[in-house]
Coordinates of C-alpha atoms in Angstrom, one line a residue:
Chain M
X1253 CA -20.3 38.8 33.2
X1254 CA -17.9 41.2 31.4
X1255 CA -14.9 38.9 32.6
X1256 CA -16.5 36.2 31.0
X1257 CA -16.9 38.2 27.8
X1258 CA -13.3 39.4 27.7
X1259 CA -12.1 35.9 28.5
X1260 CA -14.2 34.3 25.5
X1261 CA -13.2 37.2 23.5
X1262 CA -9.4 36.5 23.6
X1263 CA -10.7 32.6 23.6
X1264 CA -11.9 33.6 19.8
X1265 CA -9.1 35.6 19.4
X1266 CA -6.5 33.2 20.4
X1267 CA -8.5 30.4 17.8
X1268 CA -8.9 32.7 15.0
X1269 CA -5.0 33.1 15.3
X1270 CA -3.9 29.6 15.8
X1271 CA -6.5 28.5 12.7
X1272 CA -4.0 31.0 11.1
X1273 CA -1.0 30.0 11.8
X1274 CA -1.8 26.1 11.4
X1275 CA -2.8 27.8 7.6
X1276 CA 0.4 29.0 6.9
X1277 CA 2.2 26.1 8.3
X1278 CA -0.1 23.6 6.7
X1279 CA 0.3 26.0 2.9
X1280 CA 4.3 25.9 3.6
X1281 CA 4.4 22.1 3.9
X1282 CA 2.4 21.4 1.3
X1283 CA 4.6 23.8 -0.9
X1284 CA 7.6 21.9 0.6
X1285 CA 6.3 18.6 -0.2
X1286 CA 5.7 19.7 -4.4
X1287 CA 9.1 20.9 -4.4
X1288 CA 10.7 18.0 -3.2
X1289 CA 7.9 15.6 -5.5
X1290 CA 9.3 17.9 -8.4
X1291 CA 13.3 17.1 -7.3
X1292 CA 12.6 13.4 -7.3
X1293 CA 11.3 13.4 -11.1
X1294 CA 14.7 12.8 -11.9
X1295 CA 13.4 8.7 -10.4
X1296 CA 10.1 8.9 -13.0
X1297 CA 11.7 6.3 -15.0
X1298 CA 12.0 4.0 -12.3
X1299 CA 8.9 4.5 -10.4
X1300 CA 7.2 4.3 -13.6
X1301 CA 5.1 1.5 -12.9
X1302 CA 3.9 3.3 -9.6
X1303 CA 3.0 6.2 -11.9
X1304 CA 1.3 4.6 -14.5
X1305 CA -0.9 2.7 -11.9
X1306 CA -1.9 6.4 -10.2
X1307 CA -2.6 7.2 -13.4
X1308 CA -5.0 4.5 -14.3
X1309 CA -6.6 5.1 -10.8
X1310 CA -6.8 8.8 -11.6
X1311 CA -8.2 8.1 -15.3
X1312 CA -10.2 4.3 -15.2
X1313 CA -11.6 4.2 -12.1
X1314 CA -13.2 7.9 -12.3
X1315 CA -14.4 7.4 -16.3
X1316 CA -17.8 6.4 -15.2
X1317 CA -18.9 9.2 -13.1
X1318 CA -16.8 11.8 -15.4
X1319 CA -18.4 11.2 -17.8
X1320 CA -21.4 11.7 -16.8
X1321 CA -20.5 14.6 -14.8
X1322 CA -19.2 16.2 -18.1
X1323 CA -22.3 15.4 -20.7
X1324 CA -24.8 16.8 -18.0
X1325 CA -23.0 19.6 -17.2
X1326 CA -22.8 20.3 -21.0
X1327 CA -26.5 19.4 -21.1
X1328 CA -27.5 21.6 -18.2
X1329 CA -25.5 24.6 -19.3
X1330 CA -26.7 24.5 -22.8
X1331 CA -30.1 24.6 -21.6
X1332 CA -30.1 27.0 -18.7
X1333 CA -28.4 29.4 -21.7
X1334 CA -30.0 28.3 -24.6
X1335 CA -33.6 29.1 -23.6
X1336 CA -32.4 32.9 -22.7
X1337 CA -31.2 33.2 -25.7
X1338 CA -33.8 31.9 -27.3
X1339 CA -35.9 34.7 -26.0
X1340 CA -33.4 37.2 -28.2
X1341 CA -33.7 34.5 -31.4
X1342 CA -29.7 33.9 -30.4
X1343 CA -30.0 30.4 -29.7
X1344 CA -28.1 29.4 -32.7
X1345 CA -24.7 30.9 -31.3
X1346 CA -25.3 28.0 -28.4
X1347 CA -22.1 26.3 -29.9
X1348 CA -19.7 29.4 -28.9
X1349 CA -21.3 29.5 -25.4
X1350 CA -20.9 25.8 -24.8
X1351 CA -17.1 25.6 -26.0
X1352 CA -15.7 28.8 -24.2
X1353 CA -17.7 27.7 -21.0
X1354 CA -16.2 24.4 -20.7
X1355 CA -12.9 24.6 -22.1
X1356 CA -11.9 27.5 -20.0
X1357 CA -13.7 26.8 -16.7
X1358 CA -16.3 24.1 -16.1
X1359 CA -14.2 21.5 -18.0
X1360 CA -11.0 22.0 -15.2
X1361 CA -13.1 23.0 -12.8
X1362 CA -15.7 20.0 -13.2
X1363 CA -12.8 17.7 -13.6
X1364 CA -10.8 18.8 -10.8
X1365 CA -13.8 18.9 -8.3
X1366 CA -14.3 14.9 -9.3
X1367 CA -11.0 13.8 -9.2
X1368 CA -10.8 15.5 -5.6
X1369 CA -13.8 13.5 -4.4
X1370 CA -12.9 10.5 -5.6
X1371 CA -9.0 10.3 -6.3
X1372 CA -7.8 12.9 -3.6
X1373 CA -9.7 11.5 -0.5
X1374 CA -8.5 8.3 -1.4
X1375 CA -4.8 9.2 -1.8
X1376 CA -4.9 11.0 1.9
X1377 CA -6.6 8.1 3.1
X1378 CA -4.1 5.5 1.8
X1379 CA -1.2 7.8 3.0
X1380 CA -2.9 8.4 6.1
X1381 CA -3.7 4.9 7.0
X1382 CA 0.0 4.1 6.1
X1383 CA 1.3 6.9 8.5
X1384 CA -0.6 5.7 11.5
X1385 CA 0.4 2.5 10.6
X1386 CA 3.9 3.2 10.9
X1387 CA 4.3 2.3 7.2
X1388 CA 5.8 5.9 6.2
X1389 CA 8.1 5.2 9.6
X1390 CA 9.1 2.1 8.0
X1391 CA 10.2 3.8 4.8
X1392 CA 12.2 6.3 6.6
X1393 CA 14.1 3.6 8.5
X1394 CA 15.1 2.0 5.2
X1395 CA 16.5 5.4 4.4
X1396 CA 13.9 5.5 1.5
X1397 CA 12.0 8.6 1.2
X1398 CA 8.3 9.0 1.6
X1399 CA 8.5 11.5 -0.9
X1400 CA 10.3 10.2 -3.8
X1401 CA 8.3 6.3 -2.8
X1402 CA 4.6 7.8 -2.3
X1403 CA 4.5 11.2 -3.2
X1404 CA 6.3 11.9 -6.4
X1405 CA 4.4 8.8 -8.3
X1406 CA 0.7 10.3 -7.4
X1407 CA 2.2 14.0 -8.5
X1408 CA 3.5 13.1 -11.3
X1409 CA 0.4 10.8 -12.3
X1410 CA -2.3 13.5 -11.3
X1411 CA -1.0 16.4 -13.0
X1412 CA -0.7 14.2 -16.2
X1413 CA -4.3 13.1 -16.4
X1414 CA -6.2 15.9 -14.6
X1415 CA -5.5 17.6 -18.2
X1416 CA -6.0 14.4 -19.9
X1417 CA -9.6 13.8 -18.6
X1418 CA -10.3 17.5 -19.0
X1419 CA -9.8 17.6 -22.7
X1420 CA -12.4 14.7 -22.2
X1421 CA -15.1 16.0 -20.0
X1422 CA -14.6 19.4 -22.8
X1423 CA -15.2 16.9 -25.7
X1424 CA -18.0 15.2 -23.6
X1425 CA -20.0 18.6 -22.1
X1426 CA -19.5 20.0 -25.6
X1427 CA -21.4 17.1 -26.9
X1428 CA -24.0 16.9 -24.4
X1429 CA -24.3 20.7 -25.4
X1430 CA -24.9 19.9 -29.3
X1431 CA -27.6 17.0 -27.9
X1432 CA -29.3 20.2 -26.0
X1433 CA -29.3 22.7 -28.8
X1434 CA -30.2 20.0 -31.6
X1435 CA -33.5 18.6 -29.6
X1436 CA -34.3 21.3 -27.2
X1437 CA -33.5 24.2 -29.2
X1438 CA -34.1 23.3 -32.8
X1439 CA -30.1 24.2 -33.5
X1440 CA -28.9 22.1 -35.9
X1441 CA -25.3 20.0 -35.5
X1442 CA -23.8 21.8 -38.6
X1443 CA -24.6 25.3 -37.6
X1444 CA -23.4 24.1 -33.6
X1445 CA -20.7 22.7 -34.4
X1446 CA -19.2 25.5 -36.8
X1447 CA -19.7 27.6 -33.8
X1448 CA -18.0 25.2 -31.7
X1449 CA -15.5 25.7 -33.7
X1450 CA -15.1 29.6 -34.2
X1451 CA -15.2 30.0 -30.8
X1452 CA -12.0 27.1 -30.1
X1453 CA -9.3 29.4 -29.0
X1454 CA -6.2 28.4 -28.9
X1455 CA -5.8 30.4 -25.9
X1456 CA -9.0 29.2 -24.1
X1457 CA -7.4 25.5 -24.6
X1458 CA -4.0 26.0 -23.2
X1459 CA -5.4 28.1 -20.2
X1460 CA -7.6 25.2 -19.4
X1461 CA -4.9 23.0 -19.3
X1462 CA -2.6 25.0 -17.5
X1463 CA -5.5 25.1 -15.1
X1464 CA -5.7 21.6 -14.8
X1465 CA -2.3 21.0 -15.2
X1466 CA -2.0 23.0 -11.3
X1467 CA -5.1 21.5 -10.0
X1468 CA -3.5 18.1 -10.6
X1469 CA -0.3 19.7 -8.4
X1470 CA -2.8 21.2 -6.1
X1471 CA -4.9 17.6 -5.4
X1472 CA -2.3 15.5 -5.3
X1473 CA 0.0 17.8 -3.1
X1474 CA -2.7 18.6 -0.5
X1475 CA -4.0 15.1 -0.3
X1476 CA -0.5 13.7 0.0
X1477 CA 0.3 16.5 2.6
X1478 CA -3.1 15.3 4.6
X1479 CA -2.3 11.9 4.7
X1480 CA 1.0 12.5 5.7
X1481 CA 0.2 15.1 9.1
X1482 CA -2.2 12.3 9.8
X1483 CA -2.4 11.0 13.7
X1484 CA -4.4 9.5 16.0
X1485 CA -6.0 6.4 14.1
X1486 CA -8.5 6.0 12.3
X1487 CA -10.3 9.1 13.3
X1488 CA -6.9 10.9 12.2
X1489 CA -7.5 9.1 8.8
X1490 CA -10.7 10.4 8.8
X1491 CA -9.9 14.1 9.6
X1492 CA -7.2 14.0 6.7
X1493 CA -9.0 12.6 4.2
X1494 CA -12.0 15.2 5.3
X1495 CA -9.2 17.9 5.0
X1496 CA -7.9 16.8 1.7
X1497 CA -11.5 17.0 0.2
X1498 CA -12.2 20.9 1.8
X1499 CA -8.8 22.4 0.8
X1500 CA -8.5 21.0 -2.3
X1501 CA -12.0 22.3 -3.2
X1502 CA -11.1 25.5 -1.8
X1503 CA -7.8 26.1 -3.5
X1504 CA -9.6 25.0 -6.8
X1505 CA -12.3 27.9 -6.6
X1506 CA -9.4 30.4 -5.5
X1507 CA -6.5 29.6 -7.3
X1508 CA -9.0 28.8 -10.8
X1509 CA -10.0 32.5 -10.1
X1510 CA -6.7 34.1 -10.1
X1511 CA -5.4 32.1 -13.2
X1512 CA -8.8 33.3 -15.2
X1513 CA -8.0 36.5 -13.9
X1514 CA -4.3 36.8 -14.7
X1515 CA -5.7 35.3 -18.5
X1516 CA -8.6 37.4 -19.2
X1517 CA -8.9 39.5 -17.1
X1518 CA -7.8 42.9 -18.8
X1519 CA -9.9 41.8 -22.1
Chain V
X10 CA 27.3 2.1 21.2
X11 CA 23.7 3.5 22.0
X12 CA 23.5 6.3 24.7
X13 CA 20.6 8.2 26.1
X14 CA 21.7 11.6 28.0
X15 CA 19.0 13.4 30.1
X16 CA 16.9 13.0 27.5
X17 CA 13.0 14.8 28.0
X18 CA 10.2 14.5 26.0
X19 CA 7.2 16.2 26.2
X20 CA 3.5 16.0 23.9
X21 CA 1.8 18.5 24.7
X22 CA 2.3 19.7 28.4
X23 CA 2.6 16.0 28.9
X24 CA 6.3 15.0 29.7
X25 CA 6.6 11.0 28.2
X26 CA 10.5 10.8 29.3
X27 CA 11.5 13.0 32.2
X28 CA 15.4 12.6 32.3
X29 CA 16.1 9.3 30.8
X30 CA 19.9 8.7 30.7
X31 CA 21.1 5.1 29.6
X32 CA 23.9 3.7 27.6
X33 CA 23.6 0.4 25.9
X34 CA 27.0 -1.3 25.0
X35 CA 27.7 -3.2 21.8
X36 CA 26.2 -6.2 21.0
X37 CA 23.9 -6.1 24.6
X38 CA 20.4 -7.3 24.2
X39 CA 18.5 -4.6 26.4
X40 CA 14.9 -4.7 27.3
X41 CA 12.7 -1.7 28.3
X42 CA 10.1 -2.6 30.1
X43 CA 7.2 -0.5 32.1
X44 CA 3.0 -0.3 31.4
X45 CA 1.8 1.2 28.2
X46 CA 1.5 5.3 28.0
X47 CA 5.3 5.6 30.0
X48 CA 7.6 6.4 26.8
X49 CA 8.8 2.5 25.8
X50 CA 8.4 3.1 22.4
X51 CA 9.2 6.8 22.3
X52 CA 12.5 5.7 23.5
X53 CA 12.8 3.3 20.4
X54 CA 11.8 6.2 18.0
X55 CA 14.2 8.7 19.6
X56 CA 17.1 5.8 19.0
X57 CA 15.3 5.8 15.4
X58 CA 15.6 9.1 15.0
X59 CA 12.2 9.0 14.2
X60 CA 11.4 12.0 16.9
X61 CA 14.0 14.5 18.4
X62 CA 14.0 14.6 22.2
X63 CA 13.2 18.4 23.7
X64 CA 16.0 18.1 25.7
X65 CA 19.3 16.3 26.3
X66 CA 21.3 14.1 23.6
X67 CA 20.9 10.4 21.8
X68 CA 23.8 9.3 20.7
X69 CA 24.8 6.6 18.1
X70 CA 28.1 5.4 17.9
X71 CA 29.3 8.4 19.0
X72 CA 27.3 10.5 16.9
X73 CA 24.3 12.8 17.8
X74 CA 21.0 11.5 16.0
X75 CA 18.8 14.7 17.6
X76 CA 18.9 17.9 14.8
X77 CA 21.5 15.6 12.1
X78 CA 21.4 16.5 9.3
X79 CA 19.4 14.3 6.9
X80 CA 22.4 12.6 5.5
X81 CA 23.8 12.3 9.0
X82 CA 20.2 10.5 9.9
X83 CA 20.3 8.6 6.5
X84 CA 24.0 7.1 7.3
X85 CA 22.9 6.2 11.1
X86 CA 19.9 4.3 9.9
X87 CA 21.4 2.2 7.4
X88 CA 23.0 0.7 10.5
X89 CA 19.8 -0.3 11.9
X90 CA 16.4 -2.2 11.8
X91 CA 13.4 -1.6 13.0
X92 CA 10.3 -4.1 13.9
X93 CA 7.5 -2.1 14.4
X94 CA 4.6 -2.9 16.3
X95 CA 2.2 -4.3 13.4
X96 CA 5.2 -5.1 11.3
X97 CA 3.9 -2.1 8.9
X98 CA 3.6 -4.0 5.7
X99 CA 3.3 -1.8 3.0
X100 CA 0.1 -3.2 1.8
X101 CA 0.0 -3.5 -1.6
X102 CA 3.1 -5.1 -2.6
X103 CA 3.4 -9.1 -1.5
X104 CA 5.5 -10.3 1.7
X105 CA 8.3 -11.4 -1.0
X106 CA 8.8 -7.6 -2.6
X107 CA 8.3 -5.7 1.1
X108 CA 11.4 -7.9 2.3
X109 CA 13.4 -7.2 -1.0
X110 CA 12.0 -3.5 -0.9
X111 CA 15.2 -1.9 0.9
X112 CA 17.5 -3.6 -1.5
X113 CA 15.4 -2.9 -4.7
X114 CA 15.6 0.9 -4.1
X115 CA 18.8 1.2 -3.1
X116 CA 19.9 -0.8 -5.9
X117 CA 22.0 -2.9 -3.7
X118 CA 22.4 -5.9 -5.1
X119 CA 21.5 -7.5 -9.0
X120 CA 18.1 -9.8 -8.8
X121 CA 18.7 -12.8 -9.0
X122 CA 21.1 -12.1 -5.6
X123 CA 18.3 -9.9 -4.2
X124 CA 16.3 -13.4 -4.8
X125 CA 18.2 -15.5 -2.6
X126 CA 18.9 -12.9 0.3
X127 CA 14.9 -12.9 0.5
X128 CA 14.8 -16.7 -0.1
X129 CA 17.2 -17.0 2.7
X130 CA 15.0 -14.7 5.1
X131 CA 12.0 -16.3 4.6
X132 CA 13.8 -19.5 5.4
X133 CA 15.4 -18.1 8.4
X134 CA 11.9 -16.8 9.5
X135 CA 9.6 -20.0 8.4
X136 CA 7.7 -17.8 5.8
X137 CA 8.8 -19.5 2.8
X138 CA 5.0 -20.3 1.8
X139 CA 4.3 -16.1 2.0
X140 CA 6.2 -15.0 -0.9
X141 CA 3.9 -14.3 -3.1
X142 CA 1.2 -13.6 0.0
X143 CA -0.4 -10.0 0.2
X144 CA 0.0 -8.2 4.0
X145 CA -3.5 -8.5 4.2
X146 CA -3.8 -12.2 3.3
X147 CA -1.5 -13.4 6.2
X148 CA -1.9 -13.4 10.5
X149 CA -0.4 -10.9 12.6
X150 CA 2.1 -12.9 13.5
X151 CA 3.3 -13.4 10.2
X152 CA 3.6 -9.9 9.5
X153 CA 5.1 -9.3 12.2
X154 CA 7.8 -12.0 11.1
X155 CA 8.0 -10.4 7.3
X156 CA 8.5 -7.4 9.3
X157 CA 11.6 -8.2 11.2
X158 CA 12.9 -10.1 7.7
X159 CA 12.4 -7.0 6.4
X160 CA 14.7 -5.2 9.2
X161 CA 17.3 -8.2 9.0
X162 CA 18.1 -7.7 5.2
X163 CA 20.4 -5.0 5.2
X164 CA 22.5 -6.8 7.9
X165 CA 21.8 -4.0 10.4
X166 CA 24.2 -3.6 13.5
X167 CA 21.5 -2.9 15.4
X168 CA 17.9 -3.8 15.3
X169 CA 15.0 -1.7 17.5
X170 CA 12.2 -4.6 18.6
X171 CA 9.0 -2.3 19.6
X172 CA 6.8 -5.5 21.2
X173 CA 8.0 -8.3 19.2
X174 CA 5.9 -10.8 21.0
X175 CA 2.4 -9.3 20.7
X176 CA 0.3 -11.2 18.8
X177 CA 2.4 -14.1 19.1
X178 CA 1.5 -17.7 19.8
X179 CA 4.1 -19.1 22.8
X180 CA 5.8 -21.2 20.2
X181 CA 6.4 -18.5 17.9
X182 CA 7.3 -15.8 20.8
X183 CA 10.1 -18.6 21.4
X184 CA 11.4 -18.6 17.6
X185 CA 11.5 -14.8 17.7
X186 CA 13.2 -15.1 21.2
X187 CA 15.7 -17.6 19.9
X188 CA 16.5 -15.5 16.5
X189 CA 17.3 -12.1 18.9
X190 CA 20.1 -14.0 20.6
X191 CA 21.2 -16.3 17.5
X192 CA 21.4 -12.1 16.1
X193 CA 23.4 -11.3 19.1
X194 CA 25.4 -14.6 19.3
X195 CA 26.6 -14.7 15.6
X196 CA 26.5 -11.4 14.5
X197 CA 27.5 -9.2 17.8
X198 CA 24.1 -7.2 17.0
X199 CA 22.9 -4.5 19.2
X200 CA 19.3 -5.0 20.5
X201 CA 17.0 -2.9 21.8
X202 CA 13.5 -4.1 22.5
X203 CA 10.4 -3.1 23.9
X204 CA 8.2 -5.2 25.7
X205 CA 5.9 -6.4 28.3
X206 CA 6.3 -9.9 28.3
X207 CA 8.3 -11.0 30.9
X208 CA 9.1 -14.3 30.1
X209 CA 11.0 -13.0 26.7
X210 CA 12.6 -10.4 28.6
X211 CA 14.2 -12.7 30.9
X212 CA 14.9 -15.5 27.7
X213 CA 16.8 -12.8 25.9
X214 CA 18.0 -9.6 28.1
X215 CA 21.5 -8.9 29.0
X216 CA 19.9 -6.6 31.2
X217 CA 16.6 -4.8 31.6
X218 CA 15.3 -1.4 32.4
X219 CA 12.0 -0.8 33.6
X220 CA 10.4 2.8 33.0
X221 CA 7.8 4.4 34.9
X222 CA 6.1 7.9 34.4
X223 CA 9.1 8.9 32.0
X224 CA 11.4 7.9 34.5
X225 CA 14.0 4.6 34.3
X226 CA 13.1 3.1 37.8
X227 CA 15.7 0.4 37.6
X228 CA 18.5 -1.1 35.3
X229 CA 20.3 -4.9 35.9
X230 CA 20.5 -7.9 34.4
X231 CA 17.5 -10.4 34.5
X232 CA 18.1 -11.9 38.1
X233 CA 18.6 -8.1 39.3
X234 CA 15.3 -8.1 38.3
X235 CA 13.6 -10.4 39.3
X236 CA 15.0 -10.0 42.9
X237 CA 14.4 -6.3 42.9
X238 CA 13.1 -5.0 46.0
X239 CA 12.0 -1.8 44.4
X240 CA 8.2 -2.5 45.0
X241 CA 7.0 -0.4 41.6
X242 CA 9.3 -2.9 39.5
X243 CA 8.3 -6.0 41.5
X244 CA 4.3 -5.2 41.0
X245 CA 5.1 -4.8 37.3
X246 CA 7.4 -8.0 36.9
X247 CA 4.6 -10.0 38.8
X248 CA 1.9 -8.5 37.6
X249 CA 0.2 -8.0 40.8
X250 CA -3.0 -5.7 40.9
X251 CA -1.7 -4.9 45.3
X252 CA 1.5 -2.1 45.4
X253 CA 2.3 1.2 44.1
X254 CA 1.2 1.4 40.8
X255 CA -2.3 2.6 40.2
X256 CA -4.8 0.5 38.0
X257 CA -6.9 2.7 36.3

C-alpha cells in the first residue's frame, strides 16, 4: 500500500514536472516563432495579398458574431450597472461606466476571446493539417520558410485588425449601452452621450489598443505555434487546434491583467 | 554522392534505423524497400534533412546534412526534390501556382519565363488540363504528379521519391517509372525512392535495398534481388504470408 502511494506520488510528481517543462518549451517556441514573424516583415510588401486575405478572414468572416457579441455585452453591462445605480439616483452617469468598461477591457478582451474562437482555432487547424500533411515539409524542401510563407502573413494580419474590430465592438457595446440607458433607464442620448464622452480618455483608448495590438501577437503566435508542433493526424489537428483555443484564452486573461496593471494600477 | 554512416534513429524508446550505413553514387536510381513501420521514409527525411539522425552521419556531396547550419541545409536542398507521399499540395493555391511556387519566391526567373517552365512541366507530366485546378479538385494521382512537377522545377540533382506509385493506376505507375529513368538517363539525376511495389523497383532500380526492423538486410541490383536466398527479402519480394516475417 505505501509503495503504491510513493510510486503514484513521484508518478504526479514526475507529470506535474514534465507539464512544466513542455510549458516552458512550448512559451520559448512560440516567443521564437514572433521574433522570426517580426524579422520577416521586411517581405510585408510581397506577401501582401496573403496578408490582406488574413485580414479579411480575421475582420469579414467574424463581423456577424462580433457584433453581436459587442452590442449585448454593451447591453448586458449597462443594465447589470445601471439598475445599481439607479438605486443611488446615479443612473445618469451610465455613459462614463459604459465607455471606460469597454474601451479599456471588455472591448479587447471581448474581441480577442472571439477572434480566438473563431480565427485562432482555425489558423492551427489549417497549419496543422498542412504539417501532417507534409505541406510545411514541402516548404522547407523548396528552401522557403514556414515562417516568413504561413506565419508572418497571419501575424501581421491579426495584430492589424484585432485593434481594428476593437475600436468597433467599443463603438458597438457603447451603443448597445446608450439603447440600455435610453429605454431601460429613462437616460436620455444627450445626457449619455456627453458622459460617453467626458469619460473618453485618451489613455483608456491607447491602452486598449495596445492590449489588442498583443492579443493579436498573442492569437496568432500560439495558434501558428499549435499548428505547427502538430502530429499524429487528424487527432493531432485536433489536439492543436484544442490547444490554440485554451492558451490563447489563458494568456488573454493573464497577460490583459498585467498590462491593466502596469496602466492603472498605482491610480 | 549520398552516404549514410551508422546512422540510428530512435522515437521514443523505439529505434526506426539501427545502424544503417549506405552510399548511393551519382546518378544511381536506388530503391529502399521493406514493410511499412521499418524506417523507409525516415531514411528519405534524414537525406532531406528533414530529421537529424541520433547517431552517425548523412552526408551529401561530401557535406554533413545532421546539425548544418541553416544556410548549410538551405544550399543542400536547393539541390534536391522531394515527392512526398500525398504530393502535399498546398491547398489553396491552384496546381499551376504550387508548381511555379518555388520559382515565384525565390524570384528566380521573370513571369512570363516562370510561365513556360510550368507549361513545360505540366506537359512533361500530362497535367496540362490542371492549371488552373485546385488540389482538392483533382485525383490523387494527379497530385501526386503536380507534386513531382513541383520537385522537377528547380532542376534538382537529386530527387527523394517517398512511394511514388501509391495511388497510381498501372498505366500511370509506368509514366512515373519511365520519367525516373528518362531523369536519370538525360540528366545524370540522383534517385532515391521509397517503395513497396516491386514491379517499379525492378523497372527503374540500379540497385535495391531492402530494410527490416531498422536494419538494411540486403543491397544489389534488381536480379541480386530477385535471386536472393536471404529468406526475409524473398518473403517480402514475393509477398508470401509462409517465412520469417511475422504478419500481424
Amino acid at each position: 500500500m505505501s509503495i503504491k502511494f510513493i510510486h503514484s506520488f513521484f508518478g504526479l510528481f514526475g507529470y506535474v514536472g514534465q507539464r512544466i517543462v513542455d510549458t516552458i518549451e512550448l512559451t520559448g517556441y512560440t516567443l521564437v516563432l514572433l521574433l522570426q514573424a517580426g524579422f520577416y516583415t521586411k517581405n510585408v510588401f510581397s506577401k501582401r495579398r496573403e496578408i490582406l486575405k488574413q485580414m479579411y478572414i480575421a475582420a469579414v468572416k467574424t463581423f456577424f458574431v462580433v457584433s453581436v457579441v459587442a452590442l449585448f455585452t454593451g447591453m448586458i453591462v449597462a443594465l447589470q450597472t445601471g439598475i445599481e445605480m439607479k438605486a443611488f439616483k446615479q443612473e445618469a452617469l451610465i455613459g462614463n461606466v459604459i465607455i471606460a468598461t469597454m474601451t479599456r477591457e471588455m472591448g479587447p478582451f471581448m474581441t480577442a476571446i472571439i477572434l480566438t474562437a473563431s480565427v485562432g482555432s482555425a489558423m492551427a487547424a489549417e497549419i496543422g493539417t498542412m504539417t501532417v500533411s507534409e505541406e510545411v515539409d514541402a516548404l522547407q524542401m523548396m528552401s522557403i520558410s514556414p515562417v516568413k510563407f504561413l506565419v508572418m502573413p497571419r501575424v501581421v494580419a491579426m495584430a492589424i485588425m484585432v485593434p481594428i474590430m476593437t475600436v468597433y465592438t467599443n463603438a458597438l457595446g457603447t451603443l448597445g449601452g446608450g439603447v440600455v440607458a435610453n429605454y431601460q433607464l429613462q437616460v436620455s442620448w444627450e445626457v449619455y452621450y456627453s458622459h460617453v464622452l467626458e469619460s473618453l480618455h485618451f489613455k483608456a483608448v491607447y491602452t486598449g489598443l495596445l492590449k489588442s495590438f498583443i492579443f493579436g501577437l498573442i492569437i496568432s503566435g500560439v495558434s501558428c505555434a499549435q499548428g505547427l508542433r502538430a502530429t499524429n493526424g487528424a487527432l493531432g489537428v485536433g489536439k492543436a487546434t484544442r490547444e490554440a483555443v485554451v492558451i490563447s484564452f489563458l494568456m488573454v486573461l493573464i497577460i490583459g491583467y498585467f498590462i491593466t496593471a502596469v496602466f492603472y494600477g498605482k491610480e | 554522392m549520398i552516404e549514410f554512416v551508422d546512422v540510428y534513429k530512435y522515437y521514443n524508446t523505439r529505434a526506426v534505423l539501427k545502424g544503417v550505413s549506405m552510399r548511393i553514387e551519382r546518378g544511381e536510381t536506388f530503391v529502399i524497400i521493406g514493410q511499412s513501420g521499418t524506417g523507409k521514409t525516415v531514411s528519405l527525411r534524414h537525406i532531406a534533412g528533414l530529421v537529424d539522425p541520433d547517431g552517425g552521419d548523412v552526408i551529401i556531396d561530401g557535406v554533413k546534412m545532421n546539425g548544418a547550419k541553416r544556410r548549410v541545409k538551405t544550399a543542400l536542398r536547393e539541390k534536391m526534390g522531394v515527392l512526398f507521399q500525398s504530393g502535399a499540395l498546398i491547398n489553396w493555391m491552384t496546381v499551376g501556382d504550387n508548381i511555379a511556387l518555388p520559382l515565384v519566391e525565390h524570384r528566380l526567373h521573370p513571369p512570363d519565363e516562370i510561365e513556360k517552365i510550368v507549361a513545360e512541366k505540366l506537359h512533361m507530366l500530362q497535367l496540362t488540363d490542371a492549371r488552373d485546378k485546385m488540389p482538392a479538385d483533382i485525383s490523387g494521382g494527379m497530385r501526386k504528379r503536380a507534386g513531382l512537377a513541383r520537385s522537377l522545377v528547380r532542376n534538382p540533382e537529386i530527387i527523394l521519391y517517398d512511394e511514388p506509385s501509391s495511388g497510381l493506376d498501372p498505366v500511370m505507375t509506368s509514366v512515373i517509372d519511365q520519367l525516373i529513368r528518362r531523369m536519370q538517363r538525360e540528366y545524370n539525376i540522383t534517385s532515391v525512392v521509397v517503395t513497396h511495389d516491386m514491379g517499379s523497383a525492378y523497372a527503374i532500380a540500379d540497385r535495391i535495398a531492402m530494410l527490416y526492423q531498422g536494419e538494411i538486410i540486403q543491397c544489389g541490383t534488381p536480379d541480386e534481388i530477385r535471386n536472393t536466398e536471404n529468406p526475409i527479402v524473398r518473403q517480402f519480394i514475393t509477398g508470401s504470408l509462409a517465412g520469417p516475417i511475422p504478419v500481424v
